[in-house]
Amino acid sequence: MQDTLEFEWLSQLAKDAEEFRGKHVADIVQKLNELTAEAAAFVTARLPIEVAAEVFDHPSLDEPQNILAALDASKAAAVLDAMAADRLAYLFRDMEEPPREQLLALLTNETRSVVASLLTHPEGSAGSLMTTEFVSVPSNWTIGETLKHVREVEGARETIYAIYVVDPATRRLERAVSLRRLISGDLHAPVGSVARYDNPITVLPQTDREEVARLISEYDLLAIPVVDEKRHVLGIVTVDDVIDAMIEASTEDAHKFGGVEALDEPYPDIGFLEMLKKRAGWLAVLFLSEMLTASAMQHFEDELERAVVLTLFIPLIMSSGGNSGSQATSLIIRALALGELKLGDWWRVALREAPTGLALGAFLGVIGMARIAIWQTAGIFDYGPHWVLVGLTVALALVAIVTFGSLAGSMLPFILKRFGFDPASASAPFVATLVDVSGLVIYFSVALLVLKGTLL
């Protein structure tokens, strides 16, 4: 009975492999993600090599190293050899032993050398994203010679969006010619004659992926060359690789905004213990930080006993300051990521956030004081004979706390970036905790000034 069920299961998998022929790679990947590594390997082994390579090149494929390890060695070697160099480097960068060593041994010496070179670049840099599979031709070639060359090497290159024209002697980059302009040019004209610009946009290997994304977006490029100090082309970063990298970076930032360590796998695939590990650290830090709130309240214990009415507005005060800080932090982190702000722009931000915080605080202060007045005059709640002073305390405290929250939230990303940390670490919960503690001190300090001689 078991043999029959296994035969039926394998037959279905073989049928699926046949149906995958001609389908979009994304659809194949989606189906493979629903299978075990062994079953996915069984299906992959029955796909044409070029299709299987595209499957493993796709960033959405789950556990590619386990599927490759389950493949027959010859099939795995053929797939690895057909994959794009940048995807191979990405695959091996995060791979653990023993599959890493086993799969590296299957690479040809040339491919292994290329992958090793790509892995030397820091993660998130242009060098780690680039592929070495690009088309370059000497500047003394004609357009006809270049087109012939493109047809010959097209299958071995990741993209032919652009052809890079280099000096025949020094190999320095001179021009970048789009395929569209190339095919519309005179076959006998020099290849560089159809280049639209004299100086192509380039990046260095150490350039951050966010800067690469900004340049590709700003100059409407499909690929950007990565060059060394002598302008030798080392590789190219394509727009699809940048999109994949920025999705990954945005996901990491989104996790950090919520006070969670970046998840290495999709949420449904994270184990219970791993999820605890990712979340417990930040929660513990935030919990210990919030203990300072209790310390601040203990410091003002006498004031609380004499003016219990002040405790009614503590949640209002704390949340308003935290919310304003979180707003400012989110705006500044995004602006830094998009290159709209530089590290030296902190003073401009401070000059803008100070009046903004004052205006927002005054707006909330008016609402808070109006609420107290309405509740008092309508008989909904009695704030005592000094309710006007209580309302004034709340209003002034909101102005001070929202202003402080806006300044603290906007400056924290700059401080973190200045010391080499990721600005996204200035997560909303962290900013809220910082402003909570400070807000209590500000609130009770304002209360001592306004209510001195009456309630205090």
mmCIF file of N, CA, C and O in Angstrom, residues 69-118:
data_model
loop_
_atom_site.group_PDB
_atom_site.id
_atom_site.type_symbol
_atom_site.label_atom_id
_atom_site.label_comp_id
_atom_site.label_asym_id
_atom_site.label_seq_id
_atom_site.Cartn_x
_atom_site.Cartn_y
_atom_site.Cartn_z
ATOM 1 N N ALA A 69 21.159 20.484 -2.488
ATOM 2 C CA ALA A 69 21.824 19.372 -1.798
ATOM 3 C C ALA A 69 21.111 18.052 -2.052
ATOM 4 O O ALA A 69 21.732 16.982 -2.015
ATOM 5 N N ALA A 70 19.793 18.130 -2.303
ATOM 6 C CA ALA A 70 19.021 16.912 -2.548
ATOM 7 C C ALA A 70 19.087 16.456 -4.004
ATOM 8 O O ALA A 70 18.641 15.357 -4.326
ATOM 9 N N LEU A 71 19.632 17.303 -4.874
ATOM 10 C CA LEU A 71 19.756 16.942 -6.285
ATOM 11 C C LEU A 71 20.934 15.994 -6.500
ATOM 12 O O LEU A 71 21.873 15.957 -5.702
ATOM 13 N N ASP A 72 20.873 15.260 -7.586
ATOM 14 C CA ASP A 72 22.022 14.475 -8.020
ATOM 15 C C ASP A 72 23.189 15.432 -8.279
ATOM 16 O O ASP A 72 23.003 16.548 -8.781
ATOM 17 N N ALA A 73 24.412 15.008 -7.925
ATOM 18 C CA ALA A 73 25.588 15.885 -8.003
ATOM 19 C C ALA A 73 25.789 16.463 -9.399
ATOM 20 O O ALA A 73 26.090 17.656 -9.559
ATOM 21 N N SER A 74 25.622 15.654 -10.430
ATOM 22 C CA SER A 74 25.836 16.132 -11.799
ATOM 23 C C SER A 74 24.788 17.174 -12.186
ATOM 24 O O SER A 74 25.096 18.169 -12.852
ATOM 25 N N LYS A 75 23.539 16.934 -11.759
ATOM 26 C CA LYS A 75 22.475 17.887 -12.063
ATOM 27 C C LYS A 75 22.695 19.189 -11.301
ATOM 28 O O LYS A 75 22.544 20.289 -11.857
ATOM 29 N N ALA A 76 23.059 19.087 -10.026
ATOM 30 C CA ALA A 76 23.319 20.273 -9.220
ATOM 31 C C ALA A 76 24.465 21.081 -9.814
ATOM 32 O O ALA A 76 24.409 22.321 -9.869
ATOM 33 N N ALA A 77 25.521 20.401 -10.261
ATOM 34 C CA ALA A 77 26.664 21.080 -10.855
ATOM 35 C C ALA A 77 26.253 21.832 -12.115
ATOM 36 O O ALA A 77 26.677 22.974 -12.353
ATOM 37 N N ALA A 78 25.411 21.212 -12.940
ATOM 38 C CA ALA A 78 24.955 21.841 -14.177
ATOM 39 C C ALA A 78 24.104 23.077 -13.888
ATOM 40 O O ALA A 78 24.226 24.110 -14.550
ATOM 41 N N VAL A 79 23.233 22.982 -12.877
ATOM 42 C CA VAL A 79 22.379 24.114 -12.499
ATOM 43 C C VAL A 79 23.227 25.262 -11.977
ATOM 44 O O VAL A 79 23.044 26.428 -12.354
ATOM 45 N N LEU A 80 24.167 24.950 -11.085
ATOM 46 C CA LEU A 80 25.033 25.983 -10.513
ATOM 47 C C LEU A 80 25.846 26.688 -11.594
ATOM 48 O O LEU A 80 26.027 27.907 -11.566
ATOM 49 N N ASP A 81 26.320 25.918 -12.554
ATOM 50 C CA ASP A 81 27.130 26.493 -13.620
ATOM 51 C C ASP A 81 26.311 27.417 -14.515
ATOM 52 O O ASP A 81 26.850 28.365 -15.100
ATOM 53 N N ALA A 82 24.993 27.174 -14.602
ATOM 54 C CA ALA A 82 24.125 27.985 -15.460
ATOM 55 C C ALA A 82 23.552 29.197 -14.741
ATOM 56 O O ALA A 82 22.989 30.087 -15.390
ATOM 57 N N MET A 83 23.697 29.262 -13.420
ATOM 58 C CA MET A 83 23.140 30.378 -12.651
ATOM 59 C C MET A 83 23.951 31.642 -12.842
ATOM 60 O O MET A 83 25.131 31.611 -13.177
ATOM 61 N N ALA A 84 23.303 32.795 -12.609
ATOM 62 C CA ALA A 84 24.003 34.078 -12.675
ATOM 63 C C ALA A 84 24.995 34.173 -11.518
ATOM 64 O O ALA A 84 24.718 33.701 -10.409
ATOM 65 N N ALA A 85 26.130 34.801 -11.767
ATOM 66 C CA ALA A 85 27.197 34.867 -10.773
ATOM 67 C C ALA A 85 26.757 35.590 -9.505
ATOM 68 O O ALA A 85 27.091 35.184 -8.389
ATOM 69 N N ASP A 86 25.987 36.673 -9.655
ATOM 70 C CA ASP A 86 25.575 37.427 -8.472
ATOM 71 C C ASP A 86 24.607 36.623 -7.606
ATOM 72 O O ASP A 86 24.653 36.688 -6.381
ATOM 73 N N ARG A 87 23.750 35.829 -8.254
ATOM 74 C CA ARG A 87 22.820 34.999 -7.477
ATOM 75 C C ARG A 87 23.566 33.869 -6.778
ATOM 76 O O ARG A 87 23.233 33.466 -5.665
ATOM 77 N N LEU A 88 24.600 33.349 -7.425
ATOM 78 C CA LEU A 88 25.430 32.324 -6.793
ATOM 79 C C LEU A 88 26.098 32.878 -5.540
ATOM 80 O O LEU A 88 26.115 32.236 -4.487
ATOM 81 N N ALA A 89 26.648 34.093 -5.658
ATOM 82 C CA ALA A 89 27.310 34.703 -4.507
ATOM 83 C C ALA A 89 26.312 34.938 -3.379
ATOM 84 O O ALA A 89 26.623 34.694 -2.206
ATOM 85 N N TYR A 90 25.116 35.388 -3.730
ATOM 86 C CA TYR A 90 24.077 35.611 -2.714
ATOM 87 C C TYR A 90 23.701 34.293 -2.039
ATOM 88 O O TYR A 90 23.504 34.234 -0.822
ATOM 89 N N LEU A 91 23.611 33.241 -2.835
ATOM 90 C CA LEU A 91 23.253 31.920 -2.310
ATOM 91 C C LEU A 91 24.293 31.424 -1.314
ATOM 92 O O LEU A 91 23.962 30.966 -0.212
ATOM 93 N N PHE A 92 25.576 31.531 -1.691
ATOM 94 C CA PHE A 92 26.635 31.000 -0.831
ATOM 95 C C PHE A 92 26.937 31.910 0.357
ATOM 96 O O PHE A 92 27.485 31.449 1.354
ATOM 97 N N ARG A 93 26.576 33.182 0.269
ATOM 98 C CA ARG A 93 26.865 34.116 1.363
ATOM 99 C C ARG A 93 26.162 33.692 2.647
ATOM 100 O O ARG A 93 26.730 33.760 3.745
ATOM 101 N N ASP A 94 24.917 33.269 2.543
ATOM 102 C CA ASP A 94 24.128 32.909 3.725
ATOM 103 C C ASP A 94 24.030 31.404 3.960
ATOM 104 O O ASP A 94 23.327 30.963 4.870
ATOM 105 N N MET A 95 24.714 30.622 3.126
ATOM 106 C CA MET A 95 24.597 29.171 3.249
ATOM 107 C C MET A 95 25.429 28.645 4.414
ATOM 108 O O MET A 95 26.520 29.132 4.695
ATOM 109 N N GLU A 96 24.895 27.648 5.093
ATOM 110 C CA GLU A 96 25.592 27.036 6.221
ATOM 111 C C GLU A 96 26.219 25.711 5.792
ATOM 112 O O GLU A 96 25.897 25.157 4.744
ATOM 113 N N GLU A 97 27.123 25.220 6.620
ATOM 114 C CA GLU A 97 27.722 23.907 6.381
ATOM 115 C C GLU A 97 26.766 22.818 6.886
ATOM 116 O O GLU A 97 25.963 23.071 7.779
ATOM 117 N N PRO A 98 26.769 21.610 6.319
ATOM 118 C CA PRO A 98 27.719 21.133 5.305
ATOM 119 C C PRO A 98 27.330 21.404 3.853
ATOM 120 O O PRO A 98 28.166 21.190 2.983
ATOM 121 N N PRO A 99 26.076 21.843 3.529
ATOM 122 C CA PRO A 99 25.761 22.015 2.102
ATOM 123 C C PRO A 99 26.702 22.989 1.401
ATOM 124 O O PRO A 99 27.022 22.795 0.222
ATOM 125 N N ARG A 100 27.176 24.021 2.101
ATOM 126 C CA ARG A 100 28.019 25.029 1.460
ATOM 127 C C ARG A 100 29.278 24.412 0.854
ATOM 128 O O ARG A 100 29.602 24.646 -0.317
ATOM 129 N N GLU A 101 29.993 23.630 1.650
ATOM 130 C CA GLU A 101 31.238 23.025 1.186
ATOM 131 C C GLU A 101 30.971 22.030 0.065
ATOM 132 O O GLU A 101 31.716 21.967 -0.928
ATOM 133 N N GLN A 102 29.890 21.266 0.204
ATOM 134 C CA GLN A 102 29.569 20.261 -0.802
ATOM 135 C C GLN A 102 29.228 20.906 -2.148
ATOM 136 O O GLN A 102 29.668 20.439 -3.203
ATOM 137 N N LEU A 103 28.447 21.998 -2.099
ATOM 138 C CA LEU A 103 28.030 22.644 -3.337
ATOM 139 C C LEU A 103 29.162 23.462 -3.956
ATOM 140 O O LEU A 103 29.266 23.551 -5.183
ATOM 141 N N LEU A 104 30.006 24.072 -3.123
ATOM 142 C CA LEU A 104 31.149 24.817 -3.656
ATOM 143 C C LEU A 104 32.069 23.902 -4.456
ATOM 144 O O LEU A 104 32.653 24.304 -5.466
ATOM 145 N N ALA A 105 32.182 22.660 -3.994
ATOM 146 C CA ALA A 105 33.053 21.698 -4.674
ATOM 147 C C ALA A 105 32.540 21.351 -6.070
ATOM 148 O O ALA A 105 33.305 20.884 -6.923
ATOM 149 N N LEU A 106 31.254 21.590 -6.320
ATOM 150 C CA LEU A 106 30.667 21.272 -7.625
ATOM 151 C C LEU A 106 30.917 22.362 -8.666
ATOM 152 O O LEU A 106 30.716 22.137 -9.865
ATOM 153 N N LEU A 107 31.341 23.546 -8.220
ATOM 154 C CA LEU A 107 31.559 24.644 -9.151
ATOM 155 C C LEU A 107 32.839 24.433 -9.957
ATOM 156 O O LEU A 107 33.807 23.830 -9.471
ATOM 157 N N THR A 108 32.846 24.953 -11.168
ATOM 158 C CA THR A 108 34.080 24.943 -11.944
ATOM 159 C C THR A 108 35.071 25.912 -11.303
ATOM 160 O O THR A 108 34.681 26.811 -10.541
ATOM 161 N N ASN A 109 36.331 25.754 -11.602
ATOM 162 C CA ASN A 109 37.358 26.622 -11.015
ATOM 163 C C ASN A 109 37.105 28.089 -11.346
ATOM 164 O O ASN A 109 37.273 28.974 -10.492
ATOM 165 N N GLU A 110 36.674 28.348 -12.570
ATOM 166 C CA GLU A 110 36.412 29.728 -12.983
ATOM 167 C C GLU A 110 35.242 30.320 -12.206
ATOM 168 O O GLU A 110 35.321 31.441 -11.695
ATOM 169 N N THR A 111 34.150 29.563 -12.109
ATOM 170 C CA THR A 111 32.979 30.051 -11.383
ATOM 171 C C THR A 111 33.286 30.226 -9.912
ATOM 172 O O THR A 111 32.863 31.208 -9.285
ATOM 173 N N ARG A 112 34.020 29.280 -9.324
ATOM 174 C CA ARG A 112 34.373 29.372 -7.907
ATOM 175 C C ARG A 112 35.212 30.621 -7.640
ATOM 176 O O ARG A 112 35.047 31.301 -6.623
ATOM 177 N N SER A 113 36.092 30.944 -8.571
ATOM 178 C CA SER A 113 36.926 32.133 -8.424
ATOM 179 C C SER A 113 36.091 33.410 -8.473
ATOM 180 O O SER A 113 36.293 34.334 -7.680
ATOM 181 N N VAL A 114 35.104 33.446 -9.385
ATOM 182 C CA VAL A 114 34.226 34.613 -9.507
ATOM 183 C C VAL A 114 33.393 34.784 -8.247
ATOM 184 O O VAL A 114 33.263 35.892 -7.707
ATOM 185 N N VAL A 115 32.832 33.684 -7.755
ATOM 186 C CA VAL A 115 32.007 33.740 -6.546
ATOM 187 C C VAL A 115 32.837 34.197 -5.353
ATOM 188 O O VAL A 115 32.403 35.036 -4.552
ATOM 189 N N ALA A 116 34.041 33.664 -5.224
ATOM 190 C CA ALA A 116 34.919 34.049 -4.117
ATOM 191 C C ALA A 116 35.233 35.541 -4.169
ATOM 192 O O ALA A 116 35.286 36.220 -3.129
ATOM 193 N N SER A 117 35.416 36.066 -5.377
ATOM 194 C CA SER A 117 35.690 37.495 -5.537
ATOM 195 C C SER A 117 34.493 38.337 -5.115
ATOM 196 O O SER A 117 34.636 39.349 -4.424
ATOM 197 N N LEU A 118 33.306 37.921 -5.510
ATOM 198 C CA LEU A 118 32.087 38.662 -5.145
ATOM 199 C C LEU A 118 31.831 38.622 -3.645
ATOM 200 O O LEU A 118 31.328 39.583 -3.059
#
